[in-house]
mmCIF file of C-alpha atoms and ligand atoms in Angstrom:
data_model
loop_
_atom_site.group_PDB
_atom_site.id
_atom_site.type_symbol
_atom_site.label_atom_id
_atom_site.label_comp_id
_atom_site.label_asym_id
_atom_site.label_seq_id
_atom_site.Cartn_x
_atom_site.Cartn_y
_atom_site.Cartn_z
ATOM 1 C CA UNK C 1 12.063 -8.121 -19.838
ATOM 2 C CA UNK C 2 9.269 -6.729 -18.443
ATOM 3 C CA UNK C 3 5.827 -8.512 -18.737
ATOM 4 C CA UNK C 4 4.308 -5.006 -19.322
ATOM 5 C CA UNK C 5 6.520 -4.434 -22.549
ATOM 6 C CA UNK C 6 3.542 -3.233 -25.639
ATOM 7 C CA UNK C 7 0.628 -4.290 -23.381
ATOM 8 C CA UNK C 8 -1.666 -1.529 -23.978
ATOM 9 C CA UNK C 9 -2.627 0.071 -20.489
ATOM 10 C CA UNK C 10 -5.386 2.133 -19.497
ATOM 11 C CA UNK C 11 -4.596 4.302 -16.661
ATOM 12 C CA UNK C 12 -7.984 6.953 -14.894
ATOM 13 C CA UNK C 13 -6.854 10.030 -13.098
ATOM 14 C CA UNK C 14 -3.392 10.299 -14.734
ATOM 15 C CA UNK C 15 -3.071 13.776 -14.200
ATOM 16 C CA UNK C 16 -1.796 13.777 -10.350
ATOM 17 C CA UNK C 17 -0.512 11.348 -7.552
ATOM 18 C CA UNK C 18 -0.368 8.145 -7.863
ATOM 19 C CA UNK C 19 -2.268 7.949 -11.416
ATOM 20 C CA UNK C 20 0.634 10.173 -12.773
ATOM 21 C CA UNK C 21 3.074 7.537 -10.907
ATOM 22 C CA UNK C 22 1.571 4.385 -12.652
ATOM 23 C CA UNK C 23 1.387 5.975 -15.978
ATOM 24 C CA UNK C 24 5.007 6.845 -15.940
ATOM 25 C CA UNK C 25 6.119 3.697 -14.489
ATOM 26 C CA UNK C 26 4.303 1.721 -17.054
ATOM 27 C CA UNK C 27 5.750 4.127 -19.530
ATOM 28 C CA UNK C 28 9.213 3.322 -18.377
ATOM 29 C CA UNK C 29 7.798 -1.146 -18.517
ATOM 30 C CA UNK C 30 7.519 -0.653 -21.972
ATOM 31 C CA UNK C 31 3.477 -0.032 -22.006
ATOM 32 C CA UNK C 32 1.263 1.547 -24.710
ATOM 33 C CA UNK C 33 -0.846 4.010 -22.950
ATOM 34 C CA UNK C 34 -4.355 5.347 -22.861
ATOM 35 C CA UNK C 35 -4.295 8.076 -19.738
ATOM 36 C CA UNK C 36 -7.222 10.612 -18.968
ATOM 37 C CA UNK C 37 -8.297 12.817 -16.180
ATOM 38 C CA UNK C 38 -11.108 15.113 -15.449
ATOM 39 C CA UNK C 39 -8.053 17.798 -15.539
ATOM 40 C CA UNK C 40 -7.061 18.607 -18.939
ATOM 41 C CA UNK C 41 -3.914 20.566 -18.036
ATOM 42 C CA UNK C 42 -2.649 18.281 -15.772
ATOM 43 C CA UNK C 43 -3.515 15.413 -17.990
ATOM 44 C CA UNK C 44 -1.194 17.106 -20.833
ATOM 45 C CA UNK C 45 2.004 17.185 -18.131
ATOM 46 C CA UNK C 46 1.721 13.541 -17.804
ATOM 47 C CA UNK C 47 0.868 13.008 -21.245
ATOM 48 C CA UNK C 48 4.645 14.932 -21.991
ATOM 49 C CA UNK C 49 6.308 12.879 -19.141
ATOM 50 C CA UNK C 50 5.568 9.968 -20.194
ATOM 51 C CA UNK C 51 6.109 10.501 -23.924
ATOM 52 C CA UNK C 52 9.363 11.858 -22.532
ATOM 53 C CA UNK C 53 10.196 8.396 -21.285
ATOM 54 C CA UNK C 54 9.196 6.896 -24.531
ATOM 55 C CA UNK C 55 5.896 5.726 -24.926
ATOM 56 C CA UNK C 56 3.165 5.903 -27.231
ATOM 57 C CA UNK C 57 0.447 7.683 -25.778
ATOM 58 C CA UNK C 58 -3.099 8.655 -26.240
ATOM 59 C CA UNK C 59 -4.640 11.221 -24.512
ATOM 60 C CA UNK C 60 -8.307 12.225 -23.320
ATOM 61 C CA UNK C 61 -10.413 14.116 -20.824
ATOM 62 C CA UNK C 62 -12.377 11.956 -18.844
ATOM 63 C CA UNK C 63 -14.936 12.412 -16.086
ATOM 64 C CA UNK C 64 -15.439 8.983 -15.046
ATOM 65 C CA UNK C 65 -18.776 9.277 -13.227
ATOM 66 C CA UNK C 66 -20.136 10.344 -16.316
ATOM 67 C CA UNK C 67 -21.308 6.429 -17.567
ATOM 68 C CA UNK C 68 -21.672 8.245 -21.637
ATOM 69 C CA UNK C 69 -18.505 9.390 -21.741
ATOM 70 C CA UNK C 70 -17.065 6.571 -20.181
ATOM 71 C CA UNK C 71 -18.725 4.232 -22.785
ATOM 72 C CA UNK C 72 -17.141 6.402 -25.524
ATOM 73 C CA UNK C 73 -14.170 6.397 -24.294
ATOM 74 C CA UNK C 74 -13.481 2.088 -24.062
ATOM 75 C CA UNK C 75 -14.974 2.471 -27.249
ATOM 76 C CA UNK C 76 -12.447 5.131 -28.798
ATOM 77 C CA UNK C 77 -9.020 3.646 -26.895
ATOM 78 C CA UNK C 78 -9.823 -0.092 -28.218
ATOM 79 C CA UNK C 79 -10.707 2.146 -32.037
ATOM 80 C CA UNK C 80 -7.363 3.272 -31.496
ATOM 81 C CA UNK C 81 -5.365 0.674 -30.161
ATOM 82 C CA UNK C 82 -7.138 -2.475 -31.691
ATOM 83 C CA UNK C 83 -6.676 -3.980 -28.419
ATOM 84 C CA UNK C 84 -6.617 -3.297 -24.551
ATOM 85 C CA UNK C 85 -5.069 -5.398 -21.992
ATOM 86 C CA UNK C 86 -4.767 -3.607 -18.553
ATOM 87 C CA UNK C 87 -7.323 -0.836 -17.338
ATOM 88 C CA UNK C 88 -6.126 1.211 -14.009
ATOM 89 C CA UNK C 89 -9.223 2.524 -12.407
ATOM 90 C CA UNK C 90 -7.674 4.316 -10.314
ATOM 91 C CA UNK C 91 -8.852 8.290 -10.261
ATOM 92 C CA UNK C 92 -10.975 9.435 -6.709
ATOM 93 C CA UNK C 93 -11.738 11.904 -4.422
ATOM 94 C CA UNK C 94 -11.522 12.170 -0.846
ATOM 95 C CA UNK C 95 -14.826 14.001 -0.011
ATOM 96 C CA UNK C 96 -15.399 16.399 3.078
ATOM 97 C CA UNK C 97 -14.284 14.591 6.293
ATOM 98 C CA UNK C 98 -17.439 15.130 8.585
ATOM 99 C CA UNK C 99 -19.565 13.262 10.426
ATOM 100 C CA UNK C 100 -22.386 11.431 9.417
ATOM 101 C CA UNK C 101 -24.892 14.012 10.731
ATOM 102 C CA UNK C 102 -23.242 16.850 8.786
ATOM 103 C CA UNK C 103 -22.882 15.029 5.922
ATOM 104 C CA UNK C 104 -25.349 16.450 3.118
ATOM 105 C CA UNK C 105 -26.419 13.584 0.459
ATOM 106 C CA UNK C 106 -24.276 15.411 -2.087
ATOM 107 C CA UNK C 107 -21.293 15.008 -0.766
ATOM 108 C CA UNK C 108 -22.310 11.188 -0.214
ATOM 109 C CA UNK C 109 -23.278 11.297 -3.846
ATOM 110 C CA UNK C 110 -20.305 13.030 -5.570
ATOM 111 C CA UNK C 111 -18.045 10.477 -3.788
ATOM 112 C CA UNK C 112 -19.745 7.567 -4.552
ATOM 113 C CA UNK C 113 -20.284 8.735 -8.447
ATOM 114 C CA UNK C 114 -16.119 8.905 -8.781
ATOM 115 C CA UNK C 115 -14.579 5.976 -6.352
ATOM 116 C CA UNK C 116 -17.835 3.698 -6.770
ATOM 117 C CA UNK C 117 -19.522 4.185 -9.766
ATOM 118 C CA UNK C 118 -16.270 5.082 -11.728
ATOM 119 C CA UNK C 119 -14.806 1.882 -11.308
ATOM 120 C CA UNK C 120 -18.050 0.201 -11.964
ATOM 121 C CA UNK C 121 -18.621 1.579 -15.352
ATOM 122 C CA UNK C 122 -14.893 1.586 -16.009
ATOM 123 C CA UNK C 123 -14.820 -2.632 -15.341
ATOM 124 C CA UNK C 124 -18.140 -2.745 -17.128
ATOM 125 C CA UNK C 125 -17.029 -0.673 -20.522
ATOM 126 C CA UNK C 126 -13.937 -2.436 -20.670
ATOM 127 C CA UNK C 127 -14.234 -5.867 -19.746
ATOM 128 C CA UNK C 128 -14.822 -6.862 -23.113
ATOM 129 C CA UNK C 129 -11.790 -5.939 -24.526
ATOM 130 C CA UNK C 130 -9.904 -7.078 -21.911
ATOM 131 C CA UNK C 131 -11.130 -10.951 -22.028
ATOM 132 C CA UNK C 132 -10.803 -10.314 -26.045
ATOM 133 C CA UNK C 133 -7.335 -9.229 -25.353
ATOM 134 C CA UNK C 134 -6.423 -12.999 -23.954
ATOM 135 C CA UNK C 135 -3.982 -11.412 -21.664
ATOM 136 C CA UNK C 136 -5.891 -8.777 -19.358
ATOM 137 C CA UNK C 137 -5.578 -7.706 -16.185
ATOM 138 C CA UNK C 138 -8.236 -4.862 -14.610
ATOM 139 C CA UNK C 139 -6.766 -3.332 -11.550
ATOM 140 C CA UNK C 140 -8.866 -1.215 -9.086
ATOM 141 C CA UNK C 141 -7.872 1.111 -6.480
ATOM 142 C CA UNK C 142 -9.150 0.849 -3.224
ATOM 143 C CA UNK C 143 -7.897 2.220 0.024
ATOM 144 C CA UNK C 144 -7.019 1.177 3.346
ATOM 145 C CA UNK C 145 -10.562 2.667 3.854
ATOM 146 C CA UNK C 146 -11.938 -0.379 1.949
ATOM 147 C CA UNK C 147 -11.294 -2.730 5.154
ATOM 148 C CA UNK C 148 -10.891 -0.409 8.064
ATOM 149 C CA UNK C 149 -13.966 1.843 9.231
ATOM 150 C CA UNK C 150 -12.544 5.708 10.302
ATOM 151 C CA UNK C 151 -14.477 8.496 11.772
ATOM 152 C CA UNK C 152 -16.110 11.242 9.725
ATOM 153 C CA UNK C 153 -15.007 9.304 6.766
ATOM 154 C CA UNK C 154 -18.301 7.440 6.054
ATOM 155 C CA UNK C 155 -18.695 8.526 2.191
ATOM 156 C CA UNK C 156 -14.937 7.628 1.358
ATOM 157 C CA UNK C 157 -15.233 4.589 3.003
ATOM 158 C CA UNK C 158 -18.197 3.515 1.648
ATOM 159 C CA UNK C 159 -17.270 4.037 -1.629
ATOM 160 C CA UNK C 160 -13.737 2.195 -1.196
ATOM 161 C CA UNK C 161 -15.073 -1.049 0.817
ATOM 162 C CA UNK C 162 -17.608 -0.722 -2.296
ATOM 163 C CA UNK C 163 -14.569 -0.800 -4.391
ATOM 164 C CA UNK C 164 -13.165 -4.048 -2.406
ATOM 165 C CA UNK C 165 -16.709 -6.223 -2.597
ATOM 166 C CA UNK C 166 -17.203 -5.357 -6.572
ATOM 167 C CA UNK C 167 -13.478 -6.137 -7.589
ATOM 168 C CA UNK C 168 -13.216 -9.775 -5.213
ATOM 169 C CA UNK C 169 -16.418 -10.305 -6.748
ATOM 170 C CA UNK C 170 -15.675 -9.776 -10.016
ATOM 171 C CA UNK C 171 -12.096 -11.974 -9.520
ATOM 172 C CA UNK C 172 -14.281 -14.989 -8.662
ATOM 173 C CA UNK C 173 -16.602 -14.026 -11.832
ATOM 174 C CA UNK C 174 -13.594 -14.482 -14.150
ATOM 175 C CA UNK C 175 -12.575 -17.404 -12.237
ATOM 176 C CA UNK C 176 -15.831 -19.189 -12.802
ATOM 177 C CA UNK C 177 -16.408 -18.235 -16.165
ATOM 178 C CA UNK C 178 -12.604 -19.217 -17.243
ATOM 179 C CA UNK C 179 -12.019 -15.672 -18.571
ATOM 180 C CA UNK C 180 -8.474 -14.527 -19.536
ATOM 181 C CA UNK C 181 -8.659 -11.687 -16.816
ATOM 182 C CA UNK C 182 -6.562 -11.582 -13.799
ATOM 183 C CA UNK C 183 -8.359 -8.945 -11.041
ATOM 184 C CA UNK C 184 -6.637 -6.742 -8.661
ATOM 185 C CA UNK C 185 -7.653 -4.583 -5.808
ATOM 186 C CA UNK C 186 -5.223 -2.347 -4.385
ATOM 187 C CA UNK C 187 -5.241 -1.027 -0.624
ATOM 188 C CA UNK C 188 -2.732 2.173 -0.526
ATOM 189 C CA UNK C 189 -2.266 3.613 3.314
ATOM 190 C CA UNK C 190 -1.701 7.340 3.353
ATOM 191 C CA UNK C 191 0.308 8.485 -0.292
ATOM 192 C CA UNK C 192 1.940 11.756 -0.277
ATOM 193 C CA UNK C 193 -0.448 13.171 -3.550
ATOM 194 C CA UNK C 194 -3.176 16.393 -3.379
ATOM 195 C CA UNK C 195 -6.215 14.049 -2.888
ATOM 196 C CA UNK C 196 -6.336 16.069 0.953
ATOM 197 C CA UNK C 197 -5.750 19.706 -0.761
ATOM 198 C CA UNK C 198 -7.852 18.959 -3.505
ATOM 199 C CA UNK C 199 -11.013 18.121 -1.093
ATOM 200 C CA UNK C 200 -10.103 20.997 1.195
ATOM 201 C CA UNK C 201 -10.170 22.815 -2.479
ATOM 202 C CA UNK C 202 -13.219 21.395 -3.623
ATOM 203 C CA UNK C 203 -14.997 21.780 -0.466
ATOM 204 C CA UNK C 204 -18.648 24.275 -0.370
ATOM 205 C CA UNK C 205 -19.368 26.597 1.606
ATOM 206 C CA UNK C 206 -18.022 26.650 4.850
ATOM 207 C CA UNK C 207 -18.737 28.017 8.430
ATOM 208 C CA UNK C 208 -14.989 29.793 9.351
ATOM 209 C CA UNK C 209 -14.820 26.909 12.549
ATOM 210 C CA UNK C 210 -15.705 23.972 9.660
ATOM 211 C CA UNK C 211 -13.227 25.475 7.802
ATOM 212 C CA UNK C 212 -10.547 25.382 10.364
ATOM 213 C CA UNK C 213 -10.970 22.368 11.157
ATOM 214 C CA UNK C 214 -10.943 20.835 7.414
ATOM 215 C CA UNK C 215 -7.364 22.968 6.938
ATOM 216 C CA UNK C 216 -6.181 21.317 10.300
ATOM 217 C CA UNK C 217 -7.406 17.858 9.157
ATOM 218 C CA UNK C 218 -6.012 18.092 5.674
ATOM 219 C CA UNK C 219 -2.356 19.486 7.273
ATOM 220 C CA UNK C 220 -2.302 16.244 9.691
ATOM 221 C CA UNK C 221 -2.838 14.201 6.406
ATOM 222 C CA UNK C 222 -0.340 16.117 4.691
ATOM 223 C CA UNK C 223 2.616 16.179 7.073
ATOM 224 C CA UNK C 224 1.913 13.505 9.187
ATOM 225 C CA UNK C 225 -0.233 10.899 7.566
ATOM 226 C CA UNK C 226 1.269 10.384 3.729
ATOM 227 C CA UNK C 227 4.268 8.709 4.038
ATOM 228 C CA UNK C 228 4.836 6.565 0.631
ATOM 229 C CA UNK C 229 5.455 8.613 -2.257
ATOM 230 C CA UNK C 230 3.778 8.448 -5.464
ATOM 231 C CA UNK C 231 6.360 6.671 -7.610
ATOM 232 C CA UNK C 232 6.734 3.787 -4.766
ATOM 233 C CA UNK C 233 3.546 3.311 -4.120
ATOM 234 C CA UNK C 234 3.263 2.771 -8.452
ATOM 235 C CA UNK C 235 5.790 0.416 -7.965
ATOM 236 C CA UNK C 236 4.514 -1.556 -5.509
ATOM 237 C CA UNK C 237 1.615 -1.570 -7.672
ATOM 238 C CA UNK C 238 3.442 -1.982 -10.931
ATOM 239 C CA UNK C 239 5.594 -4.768 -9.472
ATOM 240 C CA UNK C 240 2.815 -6.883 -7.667
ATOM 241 C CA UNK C 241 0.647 -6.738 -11.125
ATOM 242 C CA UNK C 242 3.718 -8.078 -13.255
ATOM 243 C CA UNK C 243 3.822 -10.753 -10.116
ATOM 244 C CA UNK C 244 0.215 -11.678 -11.039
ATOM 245 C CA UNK C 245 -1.077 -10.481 -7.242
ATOM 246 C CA UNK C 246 -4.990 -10.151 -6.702
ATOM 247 C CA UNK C 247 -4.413 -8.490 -3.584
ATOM 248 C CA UNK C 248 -2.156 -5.656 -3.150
ATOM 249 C CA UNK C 249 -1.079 -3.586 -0.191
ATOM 250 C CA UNK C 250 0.736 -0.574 -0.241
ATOM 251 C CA UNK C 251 2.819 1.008 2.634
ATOM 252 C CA UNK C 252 3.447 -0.157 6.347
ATOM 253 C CA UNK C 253 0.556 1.706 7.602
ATOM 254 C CA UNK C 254 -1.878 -0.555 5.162
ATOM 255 C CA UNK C 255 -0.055 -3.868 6.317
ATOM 256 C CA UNK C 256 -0.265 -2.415 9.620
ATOM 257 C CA UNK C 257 -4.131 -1.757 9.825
ATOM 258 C CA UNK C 258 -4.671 -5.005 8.125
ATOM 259 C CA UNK C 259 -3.271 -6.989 10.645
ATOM 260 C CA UNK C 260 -4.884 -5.238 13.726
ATOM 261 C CA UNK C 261 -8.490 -5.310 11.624
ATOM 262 C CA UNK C 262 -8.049 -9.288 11.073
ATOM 263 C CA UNK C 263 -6.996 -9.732 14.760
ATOM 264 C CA UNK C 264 -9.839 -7.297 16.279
ATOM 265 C CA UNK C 265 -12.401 -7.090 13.454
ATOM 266 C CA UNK C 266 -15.243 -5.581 15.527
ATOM 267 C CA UNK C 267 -13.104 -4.047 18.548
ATOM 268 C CA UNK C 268 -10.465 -1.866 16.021
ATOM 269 C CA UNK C 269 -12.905 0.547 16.116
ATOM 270 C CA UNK C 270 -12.117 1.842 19.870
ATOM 271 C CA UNK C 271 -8.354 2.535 18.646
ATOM 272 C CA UNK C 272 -9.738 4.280 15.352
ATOM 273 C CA UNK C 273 -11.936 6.545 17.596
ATOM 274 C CA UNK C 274 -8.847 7.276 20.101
ATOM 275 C CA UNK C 275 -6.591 7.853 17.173
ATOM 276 C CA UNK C 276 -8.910 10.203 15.451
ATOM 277 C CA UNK C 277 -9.198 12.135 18.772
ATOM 278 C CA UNK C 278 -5.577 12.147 19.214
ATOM 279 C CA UNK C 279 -4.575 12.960 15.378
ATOM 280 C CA UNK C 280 -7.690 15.760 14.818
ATOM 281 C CA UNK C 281 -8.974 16.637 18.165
ATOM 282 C CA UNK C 282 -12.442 16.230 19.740
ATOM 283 C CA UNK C 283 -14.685 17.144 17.483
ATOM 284 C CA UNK C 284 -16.503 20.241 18.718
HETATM 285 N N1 NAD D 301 -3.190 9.418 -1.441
HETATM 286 C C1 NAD D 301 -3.562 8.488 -0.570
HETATM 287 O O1 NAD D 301 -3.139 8.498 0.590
HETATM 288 C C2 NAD D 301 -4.494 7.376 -1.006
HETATM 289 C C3 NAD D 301 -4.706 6.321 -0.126
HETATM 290 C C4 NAD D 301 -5.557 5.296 -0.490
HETATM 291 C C5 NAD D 301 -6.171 5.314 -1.722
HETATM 292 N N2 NAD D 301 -5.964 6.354 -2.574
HETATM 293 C C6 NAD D 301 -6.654 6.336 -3.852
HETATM 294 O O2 NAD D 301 -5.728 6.467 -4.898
HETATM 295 C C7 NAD D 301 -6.378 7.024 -6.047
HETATM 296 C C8 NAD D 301 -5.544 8.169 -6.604
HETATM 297 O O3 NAD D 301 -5.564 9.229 -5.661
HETATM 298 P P1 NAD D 301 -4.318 10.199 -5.400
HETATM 299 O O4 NAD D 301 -3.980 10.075 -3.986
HETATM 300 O O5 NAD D 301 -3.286 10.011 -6.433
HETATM 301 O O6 NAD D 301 -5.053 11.626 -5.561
HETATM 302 P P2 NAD D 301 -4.778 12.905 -6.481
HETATM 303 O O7 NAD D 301 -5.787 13.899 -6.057
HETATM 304 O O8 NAD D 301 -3.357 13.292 -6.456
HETATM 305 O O9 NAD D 301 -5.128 12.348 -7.951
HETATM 306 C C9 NAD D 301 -6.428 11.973 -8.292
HETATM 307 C C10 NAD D 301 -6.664 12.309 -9.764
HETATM 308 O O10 NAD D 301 -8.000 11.910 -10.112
HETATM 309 C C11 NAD D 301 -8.567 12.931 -10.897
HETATM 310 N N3 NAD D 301 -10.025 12.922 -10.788
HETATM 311 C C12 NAD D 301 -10.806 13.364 -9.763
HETATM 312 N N4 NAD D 301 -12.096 13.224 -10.082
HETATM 313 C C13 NAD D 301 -12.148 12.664 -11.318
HETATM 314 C C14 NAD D 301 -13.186 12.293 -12.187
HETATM 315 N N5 NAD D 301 -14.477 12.473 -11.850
HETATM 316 N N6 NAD D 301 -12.867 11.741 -13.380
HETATM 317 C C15 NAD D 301 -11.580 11.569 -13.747
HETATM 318 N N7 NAD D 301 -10.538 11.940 -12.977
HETATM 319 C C16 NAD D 301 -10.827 12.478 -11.777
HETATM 320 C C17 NAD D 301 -7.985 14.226 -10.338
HETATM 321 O O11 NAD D 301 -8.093 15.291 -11.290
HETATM 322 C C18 NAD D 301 -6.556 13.805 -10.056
HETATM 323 O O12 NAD D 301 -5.732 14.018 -11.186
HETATM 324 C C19 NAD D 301 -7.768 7.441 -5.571
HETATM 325 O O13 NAD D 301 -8.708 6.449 -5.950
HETATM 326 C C20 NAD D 301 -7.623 7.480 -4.065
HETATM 327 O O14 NAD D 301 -8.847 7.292 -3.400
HETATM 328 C C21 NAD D 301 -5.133 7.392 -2.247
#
């Protein structure tokens, strides 16, 4: 029987990719869920999929850099469950792949205020109930951009080696304080979801040559690039959690890069800079 079976899971950015994945495949474990997204509509499509595969569900819209709402939110899934055992902090944003120099501070700052600060307030407003639960387990998604440095990437990356540093820290804070709360950071490689359409989406204003070359970026990532699917990149995730892992990598290309960053940890950086010539182009 699965170790998942009436655990009570929290699950951020459930509406698409690999959020959606994990809340269905905890569905099908046997979880009670609490799912939310900033997306209401999509949010409701997973909340019928996974009530379709049996599970009890609550639902709520959720912007997660919003530290308020996130407070209120811990506050109204432990209200309703009495309990919560497993938060997956797992919604994000790509951002606009640029380099640095182009890079206005908002972009730094709407990227950092979903994949950082997210995650920090979601740990922070949950924590308690998950040591009170005797049985938790906070999970945090990273990236393979939380150990490897890429071109015009600098706000993602930031934000996911951010990621990385808070949740290994936080591991050795449970340790040390005997807490009841195993910690997990997870390193997917490239996931066939819409985080690259939704950026492209999301992005501003746009000279027509920027624009090209965000479309041409974002179709590399697309057909090239994102090679696990959704549902076995959740169960990679799903399956190294019930396995009690701290440290989880998803795909070949993430056990890949991890290997070559270990082996060259300051040299890597001349293959990332030939790749992303090769994959995108030079960059004027
Ligand atoms: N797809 C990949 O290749 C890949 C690789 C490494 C890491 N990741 C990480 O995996 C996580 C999931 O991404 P995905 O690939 O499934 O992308 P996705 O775009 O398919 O899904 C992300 C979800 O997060 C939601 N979201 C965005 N901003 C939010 C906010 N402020 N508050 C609440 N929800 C918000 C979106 O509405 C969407 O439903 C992200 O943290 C991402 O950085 C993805």
């Amino acid at each position: 029987m699965s170790t998942l079976r009436d655990k009570v899971a929290v699950v951020t950015g459930a509406g698409s990719g690999i959020g959606r994945a994990l809340s269905l495949g905890l569905a099908r474990r046997g979880a009670r869920l609490a799912i939310s997204d900033v997306d209401e509509d999509t949010l409701a499509e997973t909340g019928e999929m996974t009530r379709g595969a049996g599970a009890t569900v609550h639902l709520a819209p959720l912007d997660v850099s919003d530290r308020a709402s996130v407070a209120g939110y811990a506050r109204s899934v432990a209200d309703h469950y009495g309990v919560v055992h497993h938060l997956y902090n797992n919604a994000g944003i790509a951002g606009d792949a640029r380099p640095l120099i182009e890079t206005d501070y908002e972009i730094f700052e709407r990227v950092l205020s979903v994949n950082l600060w997210g995650v920090i307030y979601g740990s922070r407003e949950f924590l308690p109930h998950l040591i009170a639960s005797g049985d938790g387990h906070l999970v945090n998604i990273s990236s393979l951009n939380g150990f490897m440095g890429q071109a015009n990437m600098s706000a993602y990356c930031t934000s996911k080696f951010g990621v990385r540093g808070f949740t290994e820290a936080l591991r050795a804070e449970m340790r040390a304080a005997r807490h009841p709360v195993r910690v997990t950071v997870v390193h997917p490689g490239g996931v066939k979801t819409n985080i690259s359409s939704a950026a492209l989406a999301a992005a501003g204003d746009l000279t027509l040559d920027e624009r090209a070359r965000a479309e041409r970026r974002t179709q590399v990532y697309n057909e090239k690039l994102f090679r696990t699917t959704a549902e076995q990149a959740a169960k990679v995730v799903l399956d190294g959690v019930e396995k009690g892992r701290e440290r989880i990598l998803v795909g070949p290309d993430a056990k890949a890069v991890d290997l070559g960053v270990r082996l060259v940890p300051a040299a890597y950086s001349r293959f990332v800079a030939w790749w992303e010539r090769r994959m995108f182009g030079d960059p004027q």
